[in-house]
Structure formats: C-alpha cells, structure tokens
Amino acid sequence: MIWNTMMGTSILSIPWGIKQAGFTSGITLILLMGILTLYCCYRVVKSRKMIPLIDTSSWEFPDVCKYYFGSFGQWSSLLFSMVSLVGAMVVYWVLMSNFLFNTGKFIYNFVHDINVTDIVPGTNGSNKVICPSAARGHPPQNSSVMLSSGNNTGFELFEEWWNKSETVPLYLIAVLLPLLNLKSPSFFAKFNVLGTVSVVYLVFLVTVKAAHLGIHLEYNWFTENDFFVPEFRLLFPQLTGVLTLAFFIHNCVITLLQNNRNQENNVRDLSIAYFLVGLTYLYVGVIIFASFPSPPLSKECIEQNFLDNFPSDDIMSFVARIFLLFQMMTVYPLLGYLARVQLLRQFFGDAYPSIFHVLILNVAIVGAGVAMARFYPNIGGIIRYSGATCGLAFVFVYPSLIYVIALHRAGQLTWPALIIHIFIILLGLANLIAQFLL
C-alpha cells in the first residue's frame, strides 16, 4: 500500500533529474535522499509515541505539530499539506493534458491513415526516439508536416481544435470538475490497482526500449559536449527537489500504517516500501538515461516527462499513456477530496458545508491546473518547487524539531543528536532556496 501510494508522477521526471545532476551524482542523490527521507518518515511515525500522558492513538501528524507548536503548527502544517496536494493535482492536470493530446493524435492519425513526418529530430527505425527540445521555437507542426494525402484541410482543422496547451486542458474540465464535486469519491478508490499496473507497465516499457536501443554511455567527469553530460553538474538541486516529492508520504504515513494488522512491523514495512520505491526510481532513471541514443542525439534531449521522447505513434508509449491517463483521472478526484476535507473542515468544521463552497474551491484548483498546462507545462519544475516547499516542513523541519524538543523535555538530548537534526533542517532549507536559484 505504501509503495503504491508513494509511486506517482515523479517517476516520469527521474531520468530528466539524473540528466540535470549528472549520472554518478544522480544515482548517489537517489540513494541518499531515499535514506534521508526514510529516516525523517520514521521520526514522523514515532512522533506520537514521544508524547507522555496523552492518548495519541487517533492523532495524525498535524495534531502532533499542533501539540508542539500551537496554532502556528496547526495552520502551517495545513498550508504545506495543501501545497503538496494542489501541487500534485496541477502536475496531474498537465500530464493528463499531455496524455490526452497524444492519445487523440494517435487515434486520429490511425483512423485517417495519416503518415506524419515531424520536424522533430530523432533516430530512425521502429524504436524511434525524438528530441522535442531541439524543435522548440520552430513553426507550428501543421505548417511543417508531410501527409499521405494531398488534402490536409481536415488535418489542419484537427490541429487547431486539438492543441496540447490551448484546447485539450479545457476539455478535461467537462469530465473532472463534476467528479470533484461528489461528496464521496470512494468509487474511485476501487481503481487504486491501476497505479500498480501503470508502474509495472512503465518498468516493462523501459526494459523493452532499453533492450532495443542498447546502452549509450560516455563517461566524463567535468566536460560537456553534444553527446554526454558530465558525471556531476551544479544543477543537481533540481533532482533533490524532484526527489523530495518522489519520496514524500510524510503527511499521511501515520494513517496508512494504522491499517497494519501487526503494528510492531510498521518500521519494517516502511523500510521495505522505501527500498522498493528507491529501487524502482533507480531502475527507470538509470535505464532511460543509459539507453538514450547519444549519439546521434544528446542526453540533453531527455524530457521532463520521458514519454515525450517517444513519438505519439509509438504503440508501447500509446498504451502507457492510456494506462496513466485513466489512473490519473481516478486519482485526481481522490486528491481533490483530501484537499477539500483538510481545508474546508479546518475553516468551516465540515468537509462539505455547501455545494457553493465546494464549487469555489474546486474551480480554483482546476483553474490552477489549466493555467499551468497552458503557460508552464513543465512537470519537472512544478514537482521540484512544490516538493521542496512542502518537504521543508513535513520532511526536514517538523520531524527534526519535534524529535529534538521531545528529547529535551525528557532530559535525553545530546549534542550529536542536536547537531545532526539541525543539519537536516539546514539541508531542507538549502534544498528550497536552490530551486529558485537554478
């Protein structure tokens, strides 16, 4: 359950993050961030047990924050929790727009038997890999394509009404906004298995593509050229920002572990879940990076969503986008429900005070998703900013501060423990600041 919950959209950006950090430092950062976030998550799980003389069995982590920091802890934990939820929903909207656009394009071209030759540079053969970043700034696609038919009027009309950033994000409103207004999204929770299926299929896709493409690695520690990036890059904080959200489960881990039949196994199960998540990220990130054909392309071509490196007419990528689209369309209402419960219950004492309150909240959330899909469809950027922001509180600051305060009140605080946890807090702060500097 924890593995399935933690595995999300971040997996699509891990290869891009490795590219930004450098191959060796990228692998190292995934391992270190996995260990660090696991330790901080362990501190969250144990935080209730360190409160004496109070029954905390029904408490969530925000309740623990309120106990130690008063109303500031209560409201700040709510703020950062909303940042993580809304940030995830914005990423989902951008990705759903992407998947819906490519799915519609594949179906249209297949039905009309259209062969399209893009200006996008790429490799040749059945396992084609493209470099969309190399074509940015060129004229629109419908002015630079070759069709199998001499009459391209219908295709141009399709391109006008089926635009990735201008029209497709709006079409999703008709489906998802009504679903957000449902009082209970329990129906969508039944489709949770789609998340597991999607991740398993992505691993399968990565394996098959790598087997066909082969390994393309040029080792160099510091010098960049057209065909490889160095083993270490100063842009590595972009990967740490992505990883903060990729390993983020701290605001709901207590709830998830409460369902364990044997509570004494919580730490073991949490460790196994983090190990599996880290292994999945490592496998997908390393295999995509290593097999990306460089030459003839450059590793710099690896996109923030690695599926964008495969053309829309690629069958395996088409199936992956279908899986992910349906998964996200079922998870999105669940995220909206969590955001509604946390925010409206805090302000109005009721998760559904009226359809008017719920509609205003949902319109604001959907509007944020549409705006990002239209003007800033960079999922890597959205993930790292939201991850570093919410991670500062829930991953680095609150678990460490609460542990230090609890030790101090119990008279057990030592200098090594104090120094280590202050260092963790400073790492979280540096992680957030670095996102806005790079």
PDB file of N, CA and C in Angstrom, residues 4-68:
ATOM      1  N   ASN A   4       2.572   1.655  -3.396  1.00  0.00           N
ATOM      2  CA  ASN A   4       1.601   2.058  -4.403  1.00  0.00           C
ATOM      3  C   ASN A   4       1.199   3.517  -4.237  1.00  0.00           C
ATOM      4  N   THR A   5       1.119   3.977  -2.988  1.00  0.00           N
ATOM      5  CA  THR A   5       0.732   5.366  -2.729  1.00  0.00           C
ATOM      6  C   THR A   5       1.867   6.321  -3.065  1.00  0.00           C
ATOM      7  N   MET A   6       3.097   5.941  -2.746  1.00  0.00           N
ATOM      8  CA  MET A   6       4.232   6.832  -2.952  1.00  0.00           C
ATOM      9  C   MET A   6       4.622   6.943  -4.421  1.00  0.00           C
ATOM     10  N   MET A   7       4.477   5.845  -5.162  1.00  0.00           N
ATOM     11  CA  MET A   7       4.819   5.867  -6.578  1.00  0.00           C
ATOM     12  C   MET A   7       3.819   6.747  -7.313  1.00  0.00           C
ATOM     13  N   GLY A   8       4.303   7.797  -7.935  1.00  0.00           N
ATOM     14  CA  GLY A   8       3.404   8.705  -8.626  1.00  0.00           C
ATOM     15  C   GLY A   8       4.032   9.282  -9.870  1.00  0.00           C
ATOM     16  N   THR A   9       3.649  10.509 -10.154  1.00  0.00           N
ATOM     17  CA  THR A   9       4.085  11.161 -11.385  1.00  0.00           C
ATOM     18  C   THR A   9       5.582  11.450 -11.398  1.00  0.00           C
ATOM     19  N   SER A  10       6.212  11.480 -10.230  1.00  0.00           N
ATOM     20  CA  SER A  10       7.640  11.824 -10.172  1.00  0.00           C
ATOM     21  C   SER A  10       8.498  10.843 -10.956  1.00  0.00           C
ATOM     22  N   ILE A  11       8.029   9.600 -11.106  1.00  0.00           N
ATOM     23  CA  ILE A  11       8.829   8.605 -11.807  1.00  0.00           C
ATOM     24  C   ILE A  11       9.102   9.026 -13.247  1.00  0.00           C
ATOM     25  N   LEU A  12       8.198   9.814 -13.834  1.00  0.00           N
ATOM     26  CA  LEU A  12       8.378  10.254 -15.215  1.00  0.00           C
ATOM     27  C   LEU A  12       9.496  11.285 -15.346  1.00  0.00           C
ATOM     28  N   SER A  13       9.831  11.966 -14.241  1.00  0.00           N
ATOM     29  CA  SER A  13      10.839  13.025 -14.279  1.00  0.00           C
ATOM     30  C   SER A  13      12.193  12.595 -13.744  1.00  0.00           C
ATOM     31  N   ILE A  14      12.296  11.377 -13.213  1.00  0.00           N
ATOM     32  CA  ILE A  14      13.567  10.928 -12.640  1.00  0.00           C
ATOM     33  C   ILE A  14      14.693  10.902 -13.678  1.00  0.00           C
ATOM     34  N   PRO A  15      14.476  10.381 -14.906  1.00  0.00           N
ATOM     35  CA  PRO A  15      15.582  10.417 -15.891  1.00  0.00           C
ATOM     36  C   PRO A  15      16.039  11.841 -16.198  1.00  0.00           C
ATOM     37  N   TRP A  16      15.102  12.774 -16.306  1.00  0.00           N
ATOM     38  CA  TRP A  16      15.463  14.189 -16.519  1.00  0.00           C
ATOM     39  C   TRP A  16      16.266  14.713 -15.340  1.00  0.00           C
ATOM     40  N   GLY A  17      15.876  14.333 -14.120  1.00  0.00           N
ATOM     41  CA  GLY A  17      16.608  14.770 -12.942  1.00  0.00           C
ATOM     42  C   GLY A  17      18.029  14.248 -12.925  1.00  0.00           C
ATOM     43  N   ILE A  18      18.225  12.992 -13.350  1.00  0.00           N
ATOM     44  CA  ILE A  18      19.579  12.431 -13.431  1.00  0.00           C
ATOM     45  C   ILE A  18      20.398  13.199 -14.455  1.00  0.00           C
ATOM     46  N   LYS A  19      19.755  13.560 -15.576  1.00  0.00           N
ATOM     47  CA  LYS A  19      20.448  14.367 -16.579  1.00  0.00           C
ATOM     48  C   LYS A  19      20.903  15.693 -15.981  1.00  0.00           C
ATOM     49  N   GLN A  20      20.056  16.331 -15.181  1.00  0.00           N
ATOM     50  CA  GLN A  20      20.398  17.619 -14.585  1.00  0.00           C
ATOM     51  C   GLN A  20      21.512  17.496 -13.551  1.00  0.00           C
ATOM     52  N   ALA A  21      21.542  16.376 -12.837  1.00  0.00           N
ATOM     53  CA  ALA A  21      22.530  16.200 -11.771  1.00  0.00           C
ATOM     54  C   ALA A  21      23.834  15.595 -12.260  1.00  0.00           C
ATOM     55  N   GLY A  22      23.785  14.868 -13.369  1.00  0.00           N
ATOM     56  CA  GLY A  22      24.933  14.084 -13.789  1.00  0.00           C
ATOM     57  C   GLY A  22      24.709  12.633 -13.399  1.00  0.00           C
ATOM     58  N   PHE A  23      25.280  11.715 -14.155  1.00  0.00           N
ATOM     59  CA  PHE A  23      24.953  10.298 -13.994  1.00  0.00           C
ATOM     60  C   PHE A  23      25.335   9.758 -12.616  1.00  0.00           C
ATOM     61  N   THR A  24      26.597   9.894 -12.258  1.00  0.00           N
ATOM     62  CA  THR A  24      27.046   9.347 -10.967  1.00  0.00           C
ATOM     63  C   THR A  24      26.414  10.071  -9.789  1.00  0.00           C
ATOM     64  N   SER A  25      26.411  11.402  -9.833  1.00  0.00           N
ATOM     65  CA  SER A  25      25.820  12.149  -8.722  1.00  0.00           C
ATOM     66  C   SER A  25      24.309  11.937  -8.660  1.00  0.00           C
ATOM     67  N   GLY A  26      23.668  11.688  -9.814  1.00  0.00           N
ATOM     68  CA  GLY A  26      22.223  11.417  -9.813  1.00  0.00           C
ATOM     69  C   GLY A  26      21.904  10.134  -9.071  1.00  0.00           C
ATOM     70  N   ILE A  27      22.655   9.081  -9.360  1.00  0.00           N
ATOM     71  CA  ILE A  27      22.455   7.811  -8.658  1.00  0.00           C
ATOM     72  C   ILE A  27      22.709   7.976  -7.163  1.00  0.00           C
ATOM     73  N   THR A  28      23.791   8.682  -6.831  1.00  0.00           N
ATOM     74  CA  THR A  28      24.136   8.902  -5.421  1.00  0.00           C
ATOM     75  C   THR A  28      23.038   9.671  -4.692  1.00  0.00           C
ATOM     76  N   LEU A  29      22.488  10.694  -5.353  1.00  0.00           N
ATOM     77  CA  LEU A  29      21.446  11.504  -4.727  1.00  0.00           C
ATOM     78  C   LEU A  29      20.171  10.708  -4.492  1.00  0.00           C
ATOM     79  N   ILE A  30      19.808   9.828  -5.425  1.00  0.00           N
ATOM     80  CA  ILE A  30      18.617   8.999  -5.219  1.00  0.00           C
ATOM     81  C   ILE A  30      18.788   8.131  -3.983  1.00  0.00           C
ATOM     82  N   LEU A  31      19.973   7.548  -3.824  1.00  0.00           N
ATOM     83  CA  LEU A  31      20.224   6.706  -2.650  1.00  0.00           C
ATOM     84  C   LEU A  31      20.208   7.522  -1.361  1.00  0.00           C
ATOM     85  N   LEU A  32      20.905   8.673  -1.364  1.00  0.00           N
ATOM     86  CA  LEU A  32      20.995   9.482  -0.147  1.00  0.00           C
ATOM     87  C   LEU A  32      19.644  10.085   0.229  1.00  0.00           C
ATOM     88  N   MET A  33      18.903  10.596  -0.769  1.00  0.00           N
ATOM     89  CA  MET A  33      17.595  11.185  -0.475  1.00  0.00           C
ATOM     90  C   MET A  33      16.612  10.123   0.004  1.00  0.00           C
ATOM     91  N   GLY A  34      16.735   8.917  -0.544  1.00  0.00           N
ATOM     92  CA  GLY A  34      15.885   7.833  -0.067  1.00  0.00           C
ATOM     93  C   GLY A  34      16.139   7.515   1.401  1.00  0.00           C
ATOM     94  N   ILE A  35      17.408   7.456   1.773  1.00  0.00           N
ATOM     95  CA  ILE A  35      17.760   7.173   3.174  1.00  0.00           C
ATOM     96  C   ILE A  35      17.325   8.314   4.087  1.00  0.00           C
ATOM     97  N   LEU A  36      17.582   9.555   3.661  1.00  0.00           N
ATOM     98  CA  LEU A  36      17.243  10.706   4.489  1.00  0.00           C
ATOM     99  C   LEU A  36      15.729  10.832   4.690  1.00  0.00           C
ATOM    100  N   THR A  37      14.970  10.715   3.611  1.00  0.00           N
ATOM    101  CA  THR A  37      13.514  10.845   3.737  1.00  0.00           C
ATOM    102  C   THR A  37      12.919   9.669   4.516  1.00  0.00           C
ATOM    103  N   LEU A  38      13.527   8.491   4.403  1.00  0.00           N
ATOM    104  CA  LEU A  38      13.074   7.355   5.208  1.00  0.00           C
ATOM    105  C   LEU A  38      13.280   7.637   6.688  1.00  0.00           C
ATOM    106  N   TYR A  39      14.446   8.177   7.041  1.00  0.00           N
ATOM    107  CA  TYR A  39      14.693   8.476   8.451  1.00  0.00           C
ATOM    108  C   TYR A  39      13.692   9.519   8.971  1.00  0.00           C
ATOM    109  N   CYS A  40      13.456  10.571   8.185  1.00  0.00           N
ATOM    110  CA  CYS A  40      12.518  11.603   8.616  1.00  0.00           C
ATOM    111  C   CYS A  40      11.095  11.052   8.709  1.00  0.00           C
ATOM    112  N   CYS A  41      10.746  10.118   7.821  1.00  0.00           N
ATOM    113  CA  CYS A  41       9.434   9.481   7.882  1.00  0.00           C
ATOM    114  C   CYS A  41       9.326   8.599   9.129  1.00  0.00           C
ATOM    115  N   TYR A  42      10.419   7.945   9.469  1.00  0.00           N
ATOM    116  CA  TYR A  42      10.474   7.156  10.704  1.00  0.00           C
ATOM    117  C   TYR A  42      10.238   8.041  11.924  1.00  0.00           C
ATOM    118  N   ARG A  43      10.817   9.231  11.906  1.00  0.00           N
ATOM    119  CA  ARG A  43      10.616  10.171  13.001  1.00  0.00           C
ATOM    120  C   ARG A  43       9.156  10.616  13.087  1.00  0.00           C
ATOM    121  N   VAL A  44       8.489  10.751  11.923  1.00  0.00           N
ATOM    122  CA  VAL A  44       7.061  11.092  11.919  1.00  0.00           C
ATOM    123  C   VAL A  44       6.251   9.980  12.576  1.00  0.00           C
ATOM    124  N   VAL A  45       6.547   8.736  12.194  1.00  0.00           N
ATOM    125  CA  VAL A  45       5.813   7.586  12.739  1.00  0.00           C
ATOM    126  C   VAL A  45       5.977   7.504  14.253  1.00  0.00           C
ATOM    127  N   LYS A  46       7.177   7.797  14.752  1.00  0.00           N
ATOM    128  CA  LYS A  46       7.456   7.682  16.184  1.00  0.00           C
ATOM    129  C   LYS A  46       7.066   8.933  16.984  1.00  0.00           C
ATOM    130  N   SER A  47       6.660  10.000  16.281  1.00  0.00           N
ATOM    131  CA  SER A  47       6.433  11.274  16.979  1.00  0.00           C
ATOM    132  C   SER A  47       5.314  11.182  18.013  1.00  0.00           C
ATOM    133  N   ARG A  48       4.264  10.416  17.730  1.00  0.00           N
ATOM    134  CA  ARG A  48       3.149  10.316  18.692  1.00  0.00           C
ATOM    135  C   ARG A  48       3.569   9.596  19.963  1.00  0.00           C
ATOM    136  N   LYS A  49       4.455   8.615  19.834  1.00  0.00           N
ATOM    137  CA  LYS A  49       4.860   7.808  20.987  1.00  0.00           C
ATOM    138  C   LYS A  49       5.710   8.590  21.978  1.00  0.00           C
ATOM    139  N   MET A  50       6.255   9.735  21.551  1.00  0.00           N
ATOM    140  CA  MET A  50       7.124  10.508  22.423  1.00  0.00           C
ATOM    141  C   MET A  50       6.363  11.544  23.240  1.00  0.00           C
ATOM    142  N   ILE A  51       5.034  11.547  23.104  1.00  0.00           N
ATOM    143  CA  ILE A  51       4.200  12.473  23.885  1.00  0.00           C
ATOM    144  C   ILE A  51       3.691  11.726  25.108  1.00  0.00           C
ATOM    145  N   PRO A  52       4.080  12.134  26.318  1.00  0.00           N
ATOM    146  CA  PRO A  52       3.701  11.384  27.518  1.00  0.00           C
ATOM    147  C   PRO A  52       2.310  11.754  28.029  1.00  0.00           C
ATOM    148  N   LEU A  53       1.686  10.802  28.708  1.00  0.00           N
ATOM    149  CA  LEU A  53       0.456  11.016  29.482  1.00  0.00           C
ATOM    150  C   LEU A  53      -0.755  11.423  28.642  1.00  0.00           C
ATOM    151  N   ILE A  54      -0.711  11.245  27.346  1.00  0.00           N
ATOM    152  CA  ILE A  54      -1.839  11.593  26.470  1.00  0.00           C
ATOM    153  C   ILE A  54      -2.080  10.438  25.509  1.00  0.00           C
ATOM    154  N   ASP A  55      -3.344  10.124  25.298  1.00  0.00           N
ATOM    155  CA  ASP A  55      -3.697   9.093  24.329  1.00  0.00           C
ATOM    156  C   ASP A  55      -3.642   9.697  22.924  1.00  0.00           C
ATOM    157  N   THR A  56      -2.631   9.304  22.176  1.00  0.00           N
ATOM    158  CA  THR A  56      -2.428   9.875  20.832  1.00  0.00           C
ATOM    159  C   THR A  56      -2.745   8.861  19.731  1.00  0.00           C
ATOM    160  N   SER A  57      -3.468   7.813  20.069  1.00  0.00           N
ATOM    161  CA  SER A  57      -3.705   6.738  19.095  1.00  0.00           C
ATOM    162  C   SER A  57      -4.506   7.195  17.882  1.00  0.00           C
ATOM    163  N   SER A  58      -5.319   8.224  18.055  1.00  0.00           N
ATOM    164  CA  SER A  58      -6.145   8.713  16.942  1.00  0.00           C
ATOM    165  C   SER A  58      -5.553   9.953  16.274  1.00  0.00           C
ATOM    166  N   TRP A  59      -4.365  10.365  16.690  1.00  0.00           N
ATOM    167  CA  TRP A  59      -3.766  11.592  16.172  1.00  0.00           C
ATOM    168  C   TRP A  59      -3.136  11.367  14.799  1.00  0.00           C
ATOM    169  N   GLU A  60      -3.185  12.427  13.987  1.00  0.00           N
ATOM    170  CA  GLU A  60      -2.419  12.495  12.752  1.00  0.00           C
ATOM    171  C   GLU A  60      -1.214  13.412  13.012  1.00  0.00           C
ATOM    172  N   PHE A  61      -0.308  13.497  12.049  1.00  0.00           N
ATOM    173  CA  PHE A  61       0.881  14.309  12.250  1.00  0.00           C
ATOM    174  C   PHE A  61       0.566  15.793  12.469  1.00  0.00           C
ATOM    175  N   PRO A  62      -0.422  16.393  11.769  1.00  0.00           N
ATOM    176  CA  PRO A  62      -0.772  17.787  12.091  1.00  0.00           C
ATOM    177  C   PRO A  62      -1.198  17.984  13.539  1.00  0.00           C
ATOM    178  N   ASP A  63      -1.823  16.954  14.138  1.00  0.00           N
ATOM    179  CA  ASP A  63      -2.178  17.049  15.557  1.00  0.00           C
ATOM    180  C   ASP A  63      -0.923  17.098  16.428  1.00  0.00           C
ATOM    181  N   VAL A  64       0.099  16.338  16.034  1.00  0.00           N
ATOM    182  CA  VAL A  64       1.369  16.366  16.761  1.00  0.00           C
ATOM    183  C   VAL A  64       2.013  17.746  16.628  1.00  0.00           C
ATOM    184  N   CYS A  65       1.966  18.317  15.404  1.00  0.00           N
ATOM    185  CA  CYS A  65       2.510  19.663  15.178  1.00  0.00           C
ATOM    186  C   CYS A  65       1.779  20.691  16.039  1.00  0.00           C
ATOM    187  N   LYS A  66       0.467  20.541  16.162  1.00  0.00           N
ATOM    188  CA  LYS A  66      -0.315  21.473  16.986  1.00  0.00           C
ATOM    189  C   LYS A  66       0.071  21.352  18.449  1.00  0.00           C
ATOM    190  N   TYR A  67       0.354  20.120  18.908  1.00  0.00           N
ATOM    191  CA  TYR A  67       0.733  19.910  20.302  1.00  0.00           C
ATOM    192  C   TYR A  67       2.032  20.637  20.628  1.00  0.00           C
ATOM    193  N   TYR A  68       2.997  20.569  19.704  1.00  0.00           N
ATOM    194  CA  TYR A  68       4.315  21.157  19.976  1.00  0.00           C
ATOM    195  C   TYR A  68       4.392  22.640  19.626  1.00  0.00           C
TER     196      TYR A  68
END
